[in-house]
mmCIF file of C-alpha atoms in Angstrom:
data_model
loop_
_atom_site.group_PDB
_atom_site.id
_atom_site.type_symbol
_atom_site.label_atom_id
_atom_site.label_comp_id
_atom_site.label_asym_id
_atom_site.label_seq_id
_atom_site.Cartn_x
_atom_site.Cartn_y
_atom_site.Cartn_z
ATOM 1 C CA UNK A 105 -37.274 162.531 -59.114
ATOM 2 C CA UNK A 106 -37.674 165.370 -61.324
ATOM 3 C CA UNK A 107 -36.380 169.153 -60.590
ATOM 4 C CA UNK A 108 -38.771 171.036 -59.206
ATOM 5 C CA UNK A 109 -40.696 173.737 -61.029
ATOM 6 C CA UNK A 110 -43.167 176.724 -60.165
ATOM 7 C CA UNK A 111 -46.584 176.412 -61.477
ATOM 8 C CA UNK A 112 -46.628 179.860 -63.728
ATOM 9 C CA UNK A 113 -49.545 181.292 -65.422
ATOM 10 C CA UNK A 114 -48.180 183.532 -68.314
ATOM 11 C CA UNK A 115 -50.435 186.711 -69.642
ATOM 12 C CA UNK A 116 -48.904 187.637 -73.245
ATOM 13 C CA UNK A 117 -49.100 190.908 -74.462
ATOM 14 C CA UNK A 118 -52.076 191.774 -76.566
ATOM 15 C CA UNK A 119 -52.120 190.209 -80.144
ATOM 16 C CA UNK A 120 -50.047 192.154 -82.755
ATOM 17 C CA UNK A 121 -48.089 194.088 -80.448
ATOM 18 C CA UNK A 122 -44.270 193.674 -79.303
ATOM 19 C CA UNK A 123 -43.284 192.808 -76.189
ATOM 20 C CA UNK A 124 -42.591 195.906 -74.206
ATOM 21 C CA UNK A 125 -41.534 194.509 -71.042
ATOM 22 C CA UNK A 126 -41.391 190.823 -69.257
ATOM 23 C CA UNK A 127 -42.889 191.180 -65.856
ATOM 24 C CA UNK A 128 -42.961 188.791 -63.096
ATOM 25 C CA UNK A 129 -45.383 189.552 -60.431
ATOM 26 C CA UNK A 130 -45.388 187.384 -57.324
ATOM 27 C CA UNK A 131 -48.156 187.203 -54.652
ATOM 28 C CA UNK A 132 -48.386 186.741 -50.602
ATOM 29 C CA UNK A 133 -48.827 184.376 -48.290
ATOM 30 C CA UNK A 134 -51.576 182.679 -48.527
ATOM 31 C CA UNK A 135 -52.932 183.932 -51.792
ATOM 32 C CA UNK A 136 -51.812 182.532 -55.506
ATOM 33 C CA UNK A 137 -50.867 183.739 -58.869
ATOM 34 C CA UNK A 138 -54.490 184.248 -59.502
ATOM 35 C CA UNK A 139 -54.263 187.360 -57.203
ATOM 36 C CA UNK A 140 -52.408 189.166 -59.701
ATOM 37 C CA UNK A 141 -54.912 188.305 -62.685
ATOM 38 C CA UNK A 142 -56.116 191.605 -62.697
ATOM 39 C CA UNK A 143 -52.910 193.545 -62.679
ATOM 40 C CA UNK A 144 -51.395 191.395 -65.629
ATOM 41 C CA UNK A 145 -54.856 191.759 -67.907
ATOM 42 C CA UNK A 146 -53.946 195.695 -67.925
ATOM 43 C CA UNK A 147 -50.050 195.007 -68.600
ATOM 44 C CA UNK A 148 -50.812 192.668 -70.747
ATOM 45 C CA UNK A 149 -52.778 194.921 -72.510
ATOM 46 C CA UNK A 150 -50.253 197.932 -72.664
ATOM 47 C CA UNK A 151 -48.257 195.068 -74.518
ATOM 48 C CA UNK A 152 -46.001 193.570 -71.878
ATOM 49 C CA UNK A 153 -45.511 189.799 -71.403
ATOM 50 C CA UNK A 154 -46.421 189.099 -67.960
ATOM 51 C CA UNK A 155 -45.487 185.984 -65.699
ATOM 52 C CA UNK A 156 -47.452 184.895 -62.891
ATOM 53 C CA UNK A 157 -45.598 182.284 -60.330
ATOM 54 C CA UNK A 158 -47.176 180.445 -57.693
ATOM 55 C CA UNK A 159 -44.954 180.449 -54.757
ATOM 56 C CA UNK A 160 -43.690 177.215 -53.164
ATOM 57 C CA UNK A 161 -46.811 175.992 -51.272
ATOM 58 C CA UNK A 162 -49.187 177.980 -52.908
ATOM 59 C CA UNK A 163 -51.455 177.047 -55.847
ATOM 60 C CA UNK A 164 -49.648 174.660 -58.726
ATOM 61 C CA UNK A 165 -46.862 174.717 -56.487
ATOM 62 C CA UNK A 166 -48.398 173.323 -53.173
ATOM 63 C CA UNK A 167 -46.135 170.166 -53.276
ATOM 64 C CA UNK A 168 -42.871 172.416 -53.483
ATOM 65 C CA UNK A 169 -41.328 172.748 -50.232
ATOM 66 C CA UNK A 170 -38.517 175.624 -50.300
ATOM 67 C CA UNK A 171 -37.052 178.300 -47.771
ATOM 68 C CA UNK A 172 -36.259 181.551 -49.299
ATOM 69 C CA UNK A 173 -33.345 181.300 -51.205
ATOM 70 C CA UNK A 174 -34.168 177.904 -53.179
ATOM 71 C CA UNK A 175 -37.504 179.759 -53.807
ATOM 72 C CA UNK A 176 -35.746 183.076 -55.291
ATOM 73 C CA UNK A 177 -33.581 180.030 -57.201
ATOM 74 C CA UNK A 178 -36.617 178.608 -58.676
ATOM 75 C CA UNK A 179 -38.631 181.985 -59.208
ATOM 76 C CA UNK A 180 -35.725 183.270 -61.654
ATOM 77 C CA UNK A 181 -36.069 179.613 -63.522
ATOM 78 C CA UNK A 182 -39.338 180.470 -64.196
ATOM 79 C CA UNK A 183 -39.184 183.757 -64.444
ATOM 80 C CA UNK A 184 -35.846 184.588 -66.973
ATOM 81 C CA UNK A 185 -34.635 188.013 -67.101
ATOM 82 C CA UNK A 186 -37.339 190.481 -66.320
ATOM 83 C CA UNK A 187 -38.580 193.073 -63.793
ATOM 84 C CA UNK A 188 -39.430 191.581 -60.900
ATOM 85 C CA UNK A 189 -42.672 192.893 -58.562
ATOM 86 C CA UNK A 190 -43.196 191.086 -55.428
ATOM 87 C CA UNK A 191 -46.051 191.792 -52.463
ATOM 88 C CA UNK A 192 -44.949 190.819 -48.682
ATOM 89 C CA UNK A 193 -44.072 187.383 -49.054
ATOM 90 C CA UNK A 194 -43.531 187.790 -52.702
ATOM 91 C CA UNK A 195 -41.797 191.022 -51.935
ATOM 92 C CA UNK A 196 -39.273 188.409 -49.576
ATOM 93 C CA UNK A 197 -38.408 186.274 -52.823
ATOM 94 C CA UNK A 198 -38.362 188.728 -54.747
ATOM 95 C CA UNK A 199 -35.092 190.703 -53.052
ATOM 96 C CA UNK A 200 -33.735 187.007 -52.346
ATOM 97 C CA UNK A 201 -33.158 186.960 -55.899
ATOM 98 C CA UNK A 202 -31.859 190.281 -56.827
ATOM 99 C CA UNK A 203 -29.288 190.053 -54.714
ATOM 100 C CA UNK A 204 -28.279 186.237 -55.309
ATOM 101 C CA UNK A 205 -28.648 186.951 -59.307
ATOM 102 C CA UNK A 206 -28.962 190.479 -59.915
ATOM 103 C CA UNK A 207 -28.168 189.697 -63.969
ATOM 104 C CA UNK A 208 -32.212 188.094 -64.044
ATOM 105 C CA UNK A 209 -33.822 191.586 -62.487
ATOM 106 C CA UNK A 210 -33.721 194.057 -65.194
ATOM 107 C CA UNK A 211 -35.794 196.441 -62.679
ATOM 108 C CA UNK A 212 -36.863 195.541 -59.470
ATOM 109 C CA UNK A 213 -40.500 196.381 -57.585
ATOM 110 C CA UNK A 214 -41.483 195.534 -53.506
ATOM 111 C CA UNK A 215 -44.622 196.260 -52.177
ATOM 112 C CA UNK A 216 -45.111 196.004 -48.427
ATOM 113 C CA UNK A 217 -41.352 194.500 -47.933
ATOM 114 C CA UNK A 218 -39.104 194.492 -45.158
ATOM 115 C CA UNK A 219 -35.094 193.593 -45.381
ATOM 116 C CA UNK A 220 -35.565 191.353 -42.585
ATOM 117 C CA UNK A 221 -35.356 192.160 -38.658
ATOM 118 C CA UNK A 222 -32.178 193.004 -37.493
ATOM 119 C CA UNK A 223 -32.144 192.001 -33.951
ATOM 120 C CA UNK A 224 -31.070 188.261 -33.141
ATOM 121 C CA UNK A 225 -33.910 187.481 -30.346
ATOM 122 C CA UNK A 226 -36.457 189.644 -31.719
ATOM 123 C CA UNK A 227 -36.068 187.094 -35.297
ATOM 124 C CA UNK A 228 -35.932 184.310 -32.882
ATOM 125 C CA UNK A 229 -38.971 185.156 -31.119
ATOM 126 C CA UNK A 230 -41.103 185.823 -34.586
ATOM 127 C CA UNK A 231 -39.734 182.373 -35.822
ATOM 128 C CA UNK A 232 -41.249 180.745 -32.438
ATOM 129 C CA UNK A 233 -44.681 183.198 -33.657
ATOM 130 C CA UNK A 234 -44.695 181.718 -37.359
ATOM 131 C CA UNK A 235 -44.147 178.261 -36.126
ATOM 132 C CA UNK A 236 -47.365 178.356 -33.412
ATOM 133 C CA UNK A 237 -48.910 179.654 -36.740
ATOM 134 C CA UNK A 238 -47.446 176.638 -38.520
ATOM 135 C CA UNK A 239 -48.947 174.359 -35.740
ATOM 136 C CA UNK A 240 -52.508 175.414 -36.091
ATOM 137 C CA UNK A 241 -52.591 174.705 -39.632
ATOM 138 C CA UNK A 242 -50.426 171.350 -39.473
ATOM 139 C CA UNK A 243 -50.592 170.248 -35.917
ATOM 140 C CA UNK A 244 -49.356 166.694 -36.334
ATOM 141 C CA UNK A 245 -46.282 168.008 -38.347
ATOM 142 C CA UNK A 246 -45.806 170.462 -35.400
ATOM 143 C CA UNK A 247 -46.165 167.470 -32.671
ATOM 144 C CA UNK A 248 -43.331 165.057 -34.009
ATOM 145 C CA UNK A 249 -45.652 162.855 -35.862
ATOM 146 C CA UNK A 250 -45.565 163.519 -39.639
ATOM 147 C CA UNK A 251 -48.794 163.902 -41.812
ATOM 148 C CA UNK A 252 -50.050 162.302 -44.547
ATOM 149 C CA UNK A 253 -48.631 164.765 -46.998
ATOM 150 C CA UNK A 254 -45.449 166.523 -45.415
ATOM 151 C CA UNK A 255 -43.879 169.072 -47.346
ATOM 152 C CA UNK A 256 -40.890 169.126 -44.934
ATOM 153 C CA UNK A 257 -40.105 165.966 -45.751
ATOM 154 C CA UNK A 258 -37.205 165.782 -48.299
ATOM 155 C CA UNK A 259 -33.891 166.931 -48.091
ATOM 156 C CA UNK A 260 -33.499 168.947 -51.292
ATOM 157 C CA UNK A 261 -35.850 172.017 -50.399
ATOM 158 C CA UNK A 262 -36.919 172.355 -53.780
ATOM 159 C CA UNK A 263 -38.472 169.419 -54.885
ATOM 160 C CA UNK A 264 -41.909 168.296 -54.935
ATOM 161 C CA UNK A 265 -44.067 166.071 -53.373
ATOM 162 C CA UNK A 266 -45.825 163.231 -53.411
ATOM 163 C CA UNK A 267 -49.290 163.883 -55.565
ATOM 164 C CA UNK A 268 -51.237 160.806 -54.646
ATOM 165 C CA UNK A 269 -50.585 161.153 -50.497
ATOM 166 C CA UNK A 270 -53.425 160.567 -48.346
ATOM 167 C CA UNK A 271 -55.370 163.585 -47.532
ATOM 168 C CA UNK A 272 -56.326 165.186 -43.806
ATOM 169 C CA UNK A 273 -60.205 164.938 -43.692
ATOM 170 C CA UNK A 274 -59.648 168.381 -41.448
ATOM 171 C CA UNK A 275 -58.007 170.260 -43.782
ATOM 172 C CA UNK A 276 -60.894 172.064 -44.836
ATOM 173 C CA UNK A 277 -62.055 173.075 -41.417
ATOM 174 C CA UNK A 278 -58.470 174.324 -39.980
ATOM 175 C CA UNK A 279 -57.703 175.807 -43.330
ATOM 176 C CA UNK A 280 -60.840 178.274 -43.009
ATOM 177 C CA UNK A 281 -60.272 178.934 -39.141
ATOM 178 C CA UNK A 282 -56.830 179.751 -39.467
ATOM 179 C CA UNK A 283 -57.460 182.283 -42.937
ATOM 180 C CA UNK A 284 -60.858 184.328 -41.166
ATOM 181 C CA UNK A 285 -58.169 184.758 -38.566
ATOM 182 C CA UNK A 286 -55.120 185.713 -40.711
ATOM 183 C CA UNK A 287 -57.328 188.611 -42.594
ATOM 184 C CA UNK A 288 -58.633 189.478 -38.982
ATOM 185 C CA UNK A 289 -55.138 190.708 -38.220
ATOM 186 C CA UNK A 290 -54.695 195.143 -38.094
ATOM 187 C CA UNK A 291 -52.470 194.587 -41.190
ATOM 188 C CA UNK A 292 -55.172 193.710 -43.116
ATOM 189 C CA UNK A 293 -58.210 196.147 -41.573
ATOM 190 C CA UNK A 294 -58.182 198.027 -44.592
ATOM 191 C CA UNK A 295 -58.914 195.360 -47.279
ATOM 192 C CA UNK A 296 -62.381 195.130 -48.474
ATOM 193 C CA UNK A 297 -63.396 191.157 -47.743
ATOM 194 C CA UNK A 298 -64.736 191.877 -51.540
ATOM 195 C CA UNK A 299 -61.149 192.203 -52.303
ATOM 196 C CA UNK A 300 -59.525 189.887 -50.234
ATOM 197 C CA UNK A 301 -59.804 186.793 -52.580
ATOM 198 C CA UNK A 302 -60.350 184.262 -49.994
ATOM 199 C CA UNK A 303 -61.659 181.692 -52.468
ATOM 200 C CA UNK A 304 -58.897 181.536 -53.925
ATOM 201 C CA UNK A 305 -56.526 181.505 -50.814
ATOM 202 C CA UNK A 306 -59.094 178.310 -49.968
ATOM 203 C CA UNK A 307 -57.303 176.874 -52.703
ATOM 204 C CA UNK A 308 -53.923 176.252 -51.021
ATOM 205 C CA UNK A 309 -53.621 173.141 -48.188
ATOM 206 C CA UNK A 310 -53.055 173.558 -44.593
ATOM 207 C CA UNK A 311 -49.734 171.400 -44.647
ATOM 208 C CA UNK A 312 -48.266 173.711 -47.366
ATOM 209 C CA UNK A 313 -49.118 177.148 -46.164
ATOM 210 C CA UNK A 314 -47.318 175.548 -42.870
ATOM 211 C CA UNK A 315 -44.319 174.482 -44.555
ATOM 212 C CA UNK A 316 -44.114 177.782 -46.230
ATOM 213 C CA UNK A 317 -44.175 179.412 -42.682
ATOM 214 C CA UNK A 318 -41.794 177.504 -41.864
ATOM 215 C CA UNK A 319 -39.311 177.907 -44.453
ATOM 216 C CA UNK A 320 -39.830 181.126 -45.616
ATOM 217 C CA UNK A 321 -41.824 183.415 -42.942
ATOM 218 C CA UNK A 322 -40.588 186.271 -41.761
ATOM 219 C CA UNK A 323 -38.864 184.748 -38.964
ATOM 220 C CA UNK A 324 -36.508 182.761 -41.150
ATOM 221 C CA UNK A 325 -35.496 185.406 -43.031
ATOM 222 C CA UNK A 326 -31.313 186.891 -42.472
ATOM 223 C CA UNK A 327 -31.171 190.333 -42.315
ATOM 224 C CA UNK A 328 -30.740 191.995 -45.546
ATOM 225 C CA UNK A 329 -29.924 195.624 -44.472
ATOM 226 C CA UNK A 330 -26.080 195.163 -45.435
ATOM 227 C CA UNK A 331 -27.017 194.143 -48.289
ATOM 228 C CA UNK A 332 -29.087 196.161 -49.819
ATOM 229 C CA UNK A 333 -26.840 198.953 -51.202
ATOM 230 C CA UNK A 334 -25.391 195.873 -53.758
ATOM 231 C CA UNK A 335 -28.957 196.528 -55.687
ATOM 232 C CA UNK A 336 -27.932 198.689 -58.956
ATOM 233 C CA UNK A 337 -31.069 197.893 -61.007
ATOM 234 C CA UNK A 338 -33.797 200.256 -61.141
ATOM 235 C CA UNK A 339 -35.842 199.970 -57.905
ATOM 236 C CA UNK A 340 -39.024 200.513 -57.035
ATOM 237 C CA UNK A 341 -40.263 200.418 -53.409
ATOM 238 C CA UNK A 342 -44.329 200.694 -52.409
ATOM 239 C CA UNK A 343 -46.289 200.841 -49.424
ATOM 240 C CA UNK A 344 -49.483 201.826 -48.832
ATOM 241 C CA UNK A 345 -49.933 205.072 -46.964
ATOM 242 C CA UNK A 346 -52.177 203.681 -44.134
ATOM 243 C CA UNK A 347 -49.748 200.846 -43.106
ATOM 244 C CA UNK A 348 -47.435 202.999 -41.347
ATOM 245 C CA UNK A 349 -44.720 200.282 -40.202
ATOM 246 C CA UNK A 350 -43.760 198.989 -44.133
ATOM 247 C CA UNK A 351 -43.957 202.893 -45.097
ATOM 248 C CA UNK A 352 -41.264 203.213 -42.535
ATOM 249 C CA UNK A 353 -39.147 199.719 -43.779
ATOM 250 C CA UNK A 354 -40.196 201.295 -47.328
ATOM 251 C CA UNK A 355 -38.130 204.605 -46.803
ATOM 252 C CA UNK A 356 -35.456 203.332 -45.372
ATOM 253 C CA UNK A 357 -34.628 200.305 -47.793
ATOM 254 C CA UNK A 358 -35.023 203.347 -50.571
ATOM 255 C CA UNK A 359 -32.268 205.194 -48.767
ATOM 256 C CA UNK A 360 -30.011 201.685 -48.283
ATOM 257 C CA UNK A 361 -30.521 201.110 -51.557
ATOM 258 C CA UNK A 362 -29.217 204.485 -53.067
ATOM 259 C CA UNK A 363 -30.028 207.135 -55.783
ATOM 260 C CA UNK A 364 -30.945 204.337 -57.898
ATOM 261 C CA UNK A 365 -34.570 203.514 -55.724
ATOM 262 C CA UNK A 366 -37.261 205.251 -55.148
ATOM 263 C CA UNK A 367 -40.442 205.133 -53.147
ATOM 264 C CA UNK A 368 -43.941 205.271 -54.053
ATOM 265 C CA UNK A 369 -47.174 206.130 -51.631
ATOM 266 C CA UNK A 370 -50.219 204.479 -52.249
ATOM 267 C CA UNK A 371 -53.077 206.766 -50.531
ATOM 268 C CA UNK A 372 -55.791 205.580 -48.807
ATOM 269 C CA UNK A 373 -54.350 202.030 -48.816
ATOM 270 C CA UNK A 374 -53.065 200.055 -46.076
ATOM 271 C CA UNK A 375 -50.686 196.878 -46.576
ATOM 272 C CA UNK A 376 -52.426 195.253 -49.516
ATOM 273 C CA UNK A 377 -52.228 198.412 -51.430
ATOM 274 C CA UNK A 378 -52.387 196.680 -54.716
ATOM 275 C CA UNK A 379 -55.944 194.879 -54.155
ATOM 276 C CA UNK A 380 -57.329 197.692 -52.077
ATOM 277 C CA UNK A 381 -55.972 200.758 -54.567
ATOM 278 C CA UNK A 382 -55.685 198.819 -57.529
ATOM 279 C CA UNK A 383 -55.975 202.234 -60.113
ATOM 280 C CA UNK A 384 -53.260 204.275 -58.116
ATOM 281 C CA UNK A 385 -50.866 200.844 -58.152
ATOM 282 C CA UNK A 386 -51.136 200.193 -61.561
ATOM 283 C CA UNK A 387 -50.509 203.883 -62.418
ATOM 284 C CA UNK A 388 -46.750 203.728 -60.027
ATOM 285 C CA UNK A 389 -46.078 200.644 -61.305
ATOM 286 C CA UNK A 390 -47.410 201.021 -65.205
ATOM 287 C CA UNK A 391 -44.842 203.831 -65.514
ATOM 288 C CA UNK A 392 -42.066 202.622 -63.606
ATOM 289 C CA UNK A 393 -42.456 199.124 -65.637
ATOM 290 C CA UNK A 394 -42.913 201.522 -68.900
ATOM 291 C CA UNK A 395 -39.616 203.166 -68.244
ATOM 292 C CA UNK A 396 -37.983 200.221 -69.881
ATOM 293 C CA UNK A 397 -38.643 201.238 -72.954
ATOM 294 C CA UNK A 398 -38.697 205.204 -72.139
ATOM 295 C CA UNK A 399 -42.868 205.296 -72.453
ATOM 296 C CA UNK A 400 -45.333 204.072 -69.971
ATOM 297 C CA UNK A 401 -48.292 202.923 -70.842
#
């Protein structure tokens, strides 16, 4: 079986302009790389090369099942040495990459990030909650009966699945119901429907999203708080001002990383600050990315 490789879209810099920096933008759970397309267009117009990978279990990488360490390795293979920008689940992947292969991460940007649940009891409870969500997406796998297309089957968590596997006729209805419930969470209360990208989220399969929850959900992440001081690259930790829980996480992460880290608060935005307040997000991101060459744009 051929080695897995994440699907990625490439946005080259505007014609005639040298590459100022390469940025890899990594999306959140239930999204795909397309959610970053407006931001990628702006960064490319400013002279940056932009790589938009689909995370394991999502979009064009939907047939790849991977835990967080494996997903981070696959991310580094497709992104190379670059500035890594991750949102929520994407931030978990970028953080794992920065700790495992710091030589690949020129700069690190984390939005809506948490370094993990420290209490083992609380982490186990979150993992059970993630499994409950996965069961709603893919009940046959949760009941011990393998679905026709099971992302958890390969022993190699980075191995692609059989694209010719039979399809589940109830998948679309389960996915729609799940997405409605997912976006109705208080976490996304400030995310306008027009910015949620529901059609893009519907490109994912429920079995693949269930695999992502089971292998790379928040409950699977070991606490990385004690390791944050090892991050030596310039780091920008961002949070929407209305996302108070993650504002607290961000401030604590900056303190734990040290003087090479800074905090950016996006006014008037919640968890998905890049979708809710794209101008303010781009201003903070563009300035940080532009510092690589001593300029902004």
